[in-house]
CSV table of C-alpha atoms and ligand atoms in Angstrom, one decimal:
chain,number,residue,atom,x,y,z
A,1,MET,CA,107.9,-47.8,27.6
A,2,ILE,CA,104.3,-46.3,27.6
A,3,ASP,CA,101.5,-48.2,25.7
A,4,LEU,CA,98.2,-46.5,26.1
A,5,HIS,CA,95.7,-48.7,24.2
A,6,LEU,CA,95.4,-52.5,25.0
A,7,HIS,CA,92.5,-54.7,25.2
A,8,SER,CA,91.6,-57.7,27.5
A,9,ASN,CA,88.7,-60.4,27.2
A,10,ALA,CA,86.5,-57.9,29.1
A,11,SER,CA,85.9,-56.7,25.5
A,12,ASP,CA,87.4,-58.4,22.3
A,13,GLY,CA,91.0,-59.2,23.3
A,14,SER,CA,92.1,-62.7,24.2
A,15,ASP,CA,93.9,-62.3,27.5
A,16,ASP,CA,92.4,-61.8,31.0
A,17,PRO,CA,92.9,-58.1,32.2
A,18,ALA,CA,95.5,-59.4,34.7
A,19,ASP,CA,97.4,-61.2,31.9
A,20,VAL,CA,97.3,-58.0,29.9
A,21,VAL,CA,99.0,-56.2,32.8
A,22,ARG,CA,101.5,-59.0,33.5
A,23,ARG,CA,102.4,-59.3,29.9
A,24,ALA,CA,102.8,-55.6,29.4
A,25,ALA,CA,105.1,-55.5,32.3
A,26,ALA,CA,107.1,-58.6,30.9
A,27,ALA,CA,107.4,-56.6,27.7
A,28,GLY,CA,109.1,-53.8,29.7
A,29,VAL,CA,106.0,-51.6,29.6
A,30,THR,CA,106.2,-49.1,32.5
A,31,THR,CA,102.9,-47.4,32.0
A,32,LEU,CA,100.0,-49.1,30.3
A,33,ALA,CA,96.3,-48.2,29.8
A,34,LEU,CA,93.6,-50.9,29.7
A,35,THR,CA,91.0,-49.7,27.1
A,36,ASP,CA,88.5,-52.1,26.3
A,37,HIS,CA,85.5,-51.3,24.1
A,38,ASP,CA,82.7,-49.7,25.9
A,39,THR,CA,83.2,-51.3,29.3
A,40,THR,CA,85.2,-50.9,32.5
A,41,ALA,CA,84.5,-54.5,33.6
A,42,GLY,CA,88.3,-55.3,33.5
A,43,TRP,CA,89.4,-52.5,35.8
A,44,ASP,CA,89.4,-54.1,39.1
A,45,ALA,CA,91.1,-57.1,38.0
A,46,ALA,CA,93.7,-55.1,36.1
A,47,ALA,CA,94.2,-52.9,39.1
A,48,ALA,CA,95.0,-56.0,41.3
A,49,ALA,CA,97.7,-57.4,39.0
A,50,VAL,CA,99.9,-54.3,38.8
A,51,PRO,CA,103.5,-55.2,39.6
A,52,ARG,CA,106.1,-52.9,41.6
A,53,GLY,CA,107.4,-50.4,39.2
A,54,VAL,CA,104.4,-50.3,36.8
A,55,ARG,CA,101.6,-47.8,36.4
A,56,LEU,CA,98.2,-48.5,35.2
A,57,VAL,CA,96.0,-45.9,33.5
A,58,ARG,CA,92.4,-47.2,33.1
A,59,GLY,CA,90.2,-46.2,30.4
A,60,ALA,CA,87.9,-47.5,27.7
A,61,GLU,CA,87.4,-47.1,23.9
A,62,PHE,CA,84.1,-45.5,23.2
A,63,SER,CA,82.3,-46.5,20.0
A,64,THR,CA,81.3,-43.4,18.2
A,65,ASP,CA,80.4,-41.9,15.0
A,66,ALA,CA,81.9,-38.9,13.5
A,67,PRO,CA,80.9,-36.4,10.6
A,68,ASP,CA,83.4,-37.3,8.0
A,69,GLY,CA,83.7,-33.6,6.8
A,70,ARG,CA,82.3,-34.5,3.3
A,71,GLY,CA,78.6,-34.6,4.4
A,72,GLY,CA,78.4,-38.2,5.7
A,73,ARG,CA,79.3,-40.0,8.9
A,74,VAL,CA,81.9,-42.7,9.6
A,75,PRO,CA,82.5,-44.9,12.6
A,76,ALA,CA,85.0,-43.5,15.1
A,77,HIS,CA,86.7,-44.9,18.1
A,78,LEU,CA,87.4,-42.4,21.1
A,79,LEU,CA,89.6,-43.4,24.0
A,80,GLY,CA,88.7,-42.0,27.4
A,81,TYR,CA,91.2,-42.1,30.2
A,82,LEU,CA,90.7,-41.9,34.0
A,83,PHE,CA,87.0,-41.0,33.9
A,84,ASP,CA,84.7,-41.8,36.9
A,85,PRO,CA,83.5,-45.4,35.8
A,86,ALA,CA,80.2,-44.8,37.9
A,87,HIS,CA,79.2,-41.5,36.1
A,88,PRO,CA,75.6,-41.8,35.2
A,89,ALA,CA,76.4,-40.7,31.6
A,90,VAL,CA,79.1,-43.2,31.1
A,91,LEU,CA,77.0,-46.0,32.6
A,92,ALA,CA,74.1,-45.0,30.2
A,93,ASP,CA,76.4,-44.9,27.2
A,94,GLN,CA,78.0,-48.3,27.9
A,95,GLU,CA,74.8,-50.0,28.5
A,96,ARG,CA,73.1,-48.7,25.3
A,97,LEU,CA,76.2,-49.7,23.3
A,98,ARG,CA,76.2,-53.3,24.9
A,99,GLY,CA,72.6,-53.9,23.7
A,100,GLU,CA,73.3,-52.3,20.4
A,101,ARG,CA,76.4,-54.6,19.9
A,102,LEU,CA,74.3,-57.7,20.8
A,103,ARG,CA,71.5,-56.7,18.4
A,104,ARG,CA,73.9,-56.2,15.6
A,105,ILE,CA,75.8,-59.4,16.3
A,106,ARG,CA,72.5,-61.4,16.3
A,107,VAL,CA,71.7,-60.0,12.9
A,108,MET,CA,75.1,-61.0,11.4
A,109,THR,CA,75.2,-64.4,13.0
A,110,GLY,CA,71.7,-64.9,11.7
A,111,ARG,CA,72.8,-64.3,8.2
A,112,LEU,CA,75.8,-66.5,8.6
A,113,ARG,CA,73.7,-69.4,10.2
A,114,ALA,CA,71.3,-69.0,7.1
A,115,ALA,CA,74.2,-69.5,4.9
A,116,GLY,CA,75.2,-72.6,6.8
A,117,TYR,CA,77.9,-71.4,9.2
A,118,ASP,CA,77.0,-72.6,12.7
A,119,VAL,CA,78.5,-69.6,14.7
A,120,ASP,CA,77.3,-68.7,18.1
A,121,PRO,CA,79.0,-65.8,19.3
A,122,GLU,CA,76.1,-65.1,21.7
A,123,GLY,CA,77.6,-68.1,23.7
A,124,ILE,CA,80.9,-66.3,23.8
A,125,ALA,CA,79.3,-63.0,25.0
A,126,ALA,CA,77.0,-64.8,27.4
A,127,ARG,CA,80.1,-66.6,28.9
A,128,THR,CA,82.2,-63.5,29.3
A,129,GLY,CA,79.6,-60.9,29.7
A,130,ALA,CA,81.8,-58.8,27.3
A,131,PRO,CA,80.4,-56.4,24.7
A,132,VAL,CA,80.3,-58.4,21.6
A,133,GLY,CA,81.9,-57.4,18.3
A,134,ARG,CA,83.0,-58.8,15.0
A,135,PRO,CA,86.3,-60.1,16.6
A,136,HIS,CA,84.1,-62.6,18.4
A,137,VAL,CA,82.4,-63.9,15.4
A,138,GLY,CA,85.8,-64.1,13.7
A,139,GLN,CA,86.9,-66.1,16.6
A,140,ALA,CA,83.9,-68.3,16.2
A,141,LEU,CA,84.5,-68.7,12.4
A,142,LEU,CA,88.1,-69.7,13.1
A,143,ASP,CA,86.9,-72.4,15.8
A,144,LEU,CA,84.8,-73.8,13.2
A,145,GLY,CA,87.8,-74.0,10.8
A,146,VAL,CA,85.9,-71.9,8.4
A,147,VAL,CA,88.9,-69.3,8.2
A,148,SER,CA,92.6,-69.7,9.3
A,149,SER,CA,92.8,-66.4,11.1
A,150,VAL,CA,90.6,-63.8,12.6
A,151,GLY,CA,92.2,-61.3,10.1
A,152,GLU,CA,91.1,-63.5,7.4
A,153,ALA,CA,87.6,-63.4,8.7
A,154,PHE,CA,87.6,-59.6,8.6
A,155,ARG,CA,88.7,-59.7,5.1
A,156,THR,CA,86.0,-62.1,4.0
A,157,PHE,CA,82.7,-62.7,6.1
A,158,LEU,CA,83.1,-59.7,8.4
A,159,ALA,CA,83.9,-57.0,5.7
A,160,LYS,CA,81.8,-54.0,5.6
A,161,ASP,CA,80.9,-54.3,2.0
A,162,GLY,CA,80.2,-58.0,2.5
A,163,PRO,CA,76.8,-59.7,2.7
A,164,TYR,CA,76.8,-60.5,6.4
A,165,TYR,CA,77.7,-57.0,7.7
A,166,GLU,CA,75.2,-55.1,9.9
A,167,PRO,CA,76.3,-51.7,11.3
A,168,LYS,CA,75.8,-50.8,14.8
A,169,ALA,CA,74.3,-47.3,15.9
A,170,ASP,CA,77.3,-45.7,17.7
A,171,THR,CA,77.3,-42.6,19.9
A,172,PRO,CA,78.0,-39.2,18.2
A,173,ILE,CA,81.5,-38.4,19.0
A,174,ASP,CA,80.8,-34.9,20.3
A,175,GLU,CA,78.4,-36.6,22.9
A,176,ALA,CA,81.0,-39.2,23.8
A,177,VAL,CA,83.7,-36.2,24.3
A,178,ALA,CA,81.2,-34.5,26.5
A,179,THR,CA,80.4,-37.6,28.5
A,180,ILE,CA,84.1,-38.4,29.1
A,181,ARG,CA,84.9,-34.7,30.2
A,182,ALA,CA,81.8,-34.5,32.6
A,183,ALA,CA,83.1,-37.7,34.2
A,184,GLY,CA,86.5,-36.1,34.8
A,185,GLY,CA,88.3,-38.1,32.0
A,186,VAL,CA,90.4,-37.1,29.1
A,187,PRO,CA,89.2,-38.0,25.5
A,188,VAL,CA,91.7,-39.1,22.8
A,189,TRP,CA,90.8,-39.8,19.2
A,190,ALA,CA,91.9,-43.3,18.4
A,191,HIS,CA,93.5,-44.2,15.1
A,192,PRO,CA,91.6,-41.4,13.1
A,193,TRP,CA,93.3,-42.3,9.9
A,194,ALA,CA,93.0,-46.1,10.0
A,195,ARG,CA,92.1,-46.1,6.3
A,196,THR,CA,92.1,-49.9,5.9
A,197,ARG,CA,89.1,-50.1,8.0
A,198,GLY,CA,87.1,-47.8,5.7
A,199,ASP,CA,86.5,-44.2,5.0
A,200,VAL,CA,88.0,-41.7,7.4
A,201,ILE,CA,87.5,-38.1,8.5
A,202,GLU,CA,88.9,-35.0,7.0
A,203,GLU,CA,91.3,-33.0,9.1
A,204,SER,CA,88.7,-30.3,9.6
A,205,VAL,CA,86.7,-32.7,11.7
A,206,ILE,CA,89.6,-32.9,14.3
A,207,ARG,CA,89.9,-29.2,14.3
A,208,ASP,CA,86.3,-28.9,15.3
A,209,LEU,CA,86.4,-31.5,17.9
A,210,ALA,CA,89.7,-29.9,19.4
A,211,ALA,CA,87.6,-26.8,19.9
A,212,ARG,CA,84.9,-28.9,21.7
A,213,GLY,CA,86.9,-30.8,24.4
A,214,LEU,CA,89.1,-33.3,22.6
A,215,VAL,CA,92.4,-33.6,24.3
A,216,GLY,CA,94.6,-35.7,22.2
A,217,ILE,CA,94.9,-37.8,19.0
A,218,GLU,CA,96.5,-41.3,18.6
A,219,VAL,CA,99.2,-40.5,16.0
A,220,ASP,CA,101.4,-43.6,16.3
A,221,HIS,CA,99.2,-46.6,15.6
A,222,PRO,CA,99.8,-49.8,13.6
A,223,ASP,CA,97.1,-48.8,11.0
A,224,HIS,CA,98.7,-45.3,10.2
A,225,THR,CA,101.0,-44.7,7.4
A,226,PRO,CA,104.3,-42.7,7.8
A,227,ASP,CA,102.8,-39.7,5.7
A,228,ASP,CA,99.6,-39.7,7.8
A,229,ARG,CA,101.5,-39.7,11.1
A,230,GLU,CA,103.5,-36.8,9.9
A,231,ARG,CA,100.3,-34.8,9.1
A,232,LEU,CA,98.6,-35.7,12.3
A,233,GLN,CA,101.7,-34.7,14.3
A,234,ALA,CA,101.7,-31.3,12.5
A,235,LEU,CA,98.0,-30.9,13.3
A,236,ALA,CA,98.3,-31.8,17.0
A,237,GLY,CA,101.2,-29.3,17.2
A,238,GLU,CA,99.0,-26.7,15.7
A,239,LEU,CA,95.8,-27.3,17.8
A,240,GLY,CA,97.8,-27.9,21.0
A,241,LEU,CA,96.5,-31.6,21.2
A,242,VAL,CA,98.4,-34.4,23.1
A,243,VAL,CA,100.0,-37.0,20.8
A,244,THR,CA,99.9,-40.6,21.7
A,245,GLY,CA,101.2,-43.9,20.4
A,246,SER,CA,99.9,-47.2,21.2
A,247,SER,CA,99.8,-50.8,20.0
A,248,ASP,CA,96.1,-51.3,20.2
A,249,TYR,CA,97.0,-55.0,21.5
A,250,HIS,CA,94.2,-57.5,21.2
A,251,GLY,CA,96.1,-60.7,22.3
A,252,THR,CA,95.8,-63.5,19.7
A,253,ARG,CA,93.1,-61.7,17.9
A,254,LYS,CA,95.5,-59.5,16.1
A,255,ASP,CA,99.1,-59.9,15.3
A,256,ILE,CA,100.3,-56.7,16.7
A,257,PRO,CA,102.7,-57.2,20.0
A,258,ILE,CA,102.4,-55.0,23.0
A,259,ALA,CA,104.5,-51.8,22.7
A,260,ALA,CA,104.6,-52.1,19.1
A,261,GLU,CA,103.9,-48.4,19.3
A,262,THR,CA,104.7,-46.0,22.2
A,263,THR,CA,103.9,-42.6,23.7
A,264,ALA,CA,106.5,-40.2,24.9
A,265,PRO,CA,106.7,-39.4,28.7
A,266,ASP,CA,106.1,-35.6,28.2
A,267,GLN,CA,102.9,-36.4,26.2
A,268,LEU,CA,101.7,-38.8,28.9
A,269,ASP,CA,102.3,-36.2,31.6
A,270,ALA,CA,100.2,-33.6,29.5
A,271,LEU,CA,97.4,-36.2,29.2
A,272,LEU,CA,97.1,-37.2,32.9
A,273,ALA,CA,97.3,-33.7,34.0
A,274,GLY,CA,93.7,-32.9,33.0
A,275,ALA,CA,92.3,-36.2,34.5
A,276,THR,CA,90.2,-36.0,37.7
A,277,GLY,CA,87.8,-39.0,37.4
A,278,ALA,CA,89.9,-41.8,38.4
A,279,GLU,CA,93.4,-42.6,39.9
A,280,VAL,CA,96.4,-44.0,38.2
A,281,ILE,CA,97.2,-47.2,39.9
A,282,ILE,CA,100.8,-47.5,41.0
A,283,GLY,CA,102.0,-51.0,41.4
A,284,ALA,CA,103.1,-52.0,45.0
A,285,ALA,CA,103.0,-55.7,44.8
B,1,LIG,P1,83.2,-53.9,15.4
B,1,LIG,O1,83.4,-52.8,16.4
B,1,LIG,O2,82.4,-55.2,16.0
B,1,LIG,O3,82.7,-53.6,14.3
B,1,LIG,O4,84.6,-54.4,15.1
B,1,LIG,C1,85.8,-53.8,15.2
B,1,LIG,C2,86.8,-54.3,16.0
B,1,LIG,O5,87.5,-55.2,15.1
B,1,LIG,C3,87.9,-53.3,16.5
B,1,LIG,O6,88.0,-53.6,18.0
B,1,LIG,C4,89.2,-53.5,15.7
B,1,LIG,O7,90.2,-53.6,16.8
B,1,LIG,C5,88.9,-55.0,15.3
B,1,LIG,N1,89.5,-55.2,14.1
B,1,LIG,C6,89.4,-54.4,13.0
B,1,LIG,N2,90.0,-55.0,11.9
B,1,LIG,C7,90.5,-56.2,12.4
B,1,LIG,C8,91.4,-57.2,11.6
B,1,LIG,N3,91.7,-57.1,10.4
B,1,LIG,N4,91.7,-58.2,12.3
B,1,LIG,C9,91.3,-58.3,13.8
B,1,LIG,N5,90.6,-57.5,14.3
B,1,LIG,C10,90.3,-56.3,13.6
B,2,LIG,FE1,88.8,-54.3,19.3
B,3,LIG,FE1,89.8,-49.0,18.0
B,4,LIG,ZN1,91.2,-50.5,20.3
């Protein structure tokens, strides 16, 4: 079983990187990828925890924005696998985004505090050193007893069209593709049609990016409908893109279990064939 998109508490998951690896192995996963938002801080701890018979692909999920194909722009997530984590362009992008994430969360928590909710996700960010995001605020609201789940916080206080929301300035997706490729990694468009999160891109945008270095698209994802999966699969076939499937596990911050969606072995091989920036970790312990 292959699951290529999991988060740890190096970003907005709830588990330590080592626990993510152990839990994936316990769930029967033989190849997993650690893909925290805008950081590689969990790479070493995850590598040290890989058991015999398990392979770890290390990556990250880059916060980007893409043309929507209708004249506007929308947030987009780009998975990068096996890039050199010390490449200057990677470091610069991740540092900029960490600062931007903190700025934006300060604005959102400022609005919440003004409305009487005593949330301090900066405390969470400072403790963990993680790039802070809305799930951290959701957790803070849950800890306060203001909501009964992080999911409820997303539907109410954290909603894009709500009074507390502040956007963050993400990296243009074509720049992020170029950065990942320059660092020897392979870029895969994460959940391109996760429509419940907001407006999504037209098919033409994937076509354009495929011509500019995109290697794959995440087709099987919990936020994708059966119809959309079928269309994305056909598009990938037409464009020669690798097709992945992944859970997007966030521990207790989301309801989706590890390996809820999986990637086919031949697609994993095709994906890894193009990567030169970092090694796959093969468990020996
Ligand atoms: P942000 O990038 O800070 O705007 O927050 C987006 C993050 O929230 C992504 O990592 C998503 O995985 C996560 N997310 C989106 N919707 C939900 C939800 N309904 N419940 C929990 N997490 C969510
Ligand atoms: Fe997340
Ligand atoms: Fe994502
Ligand atoms: Zn993710």
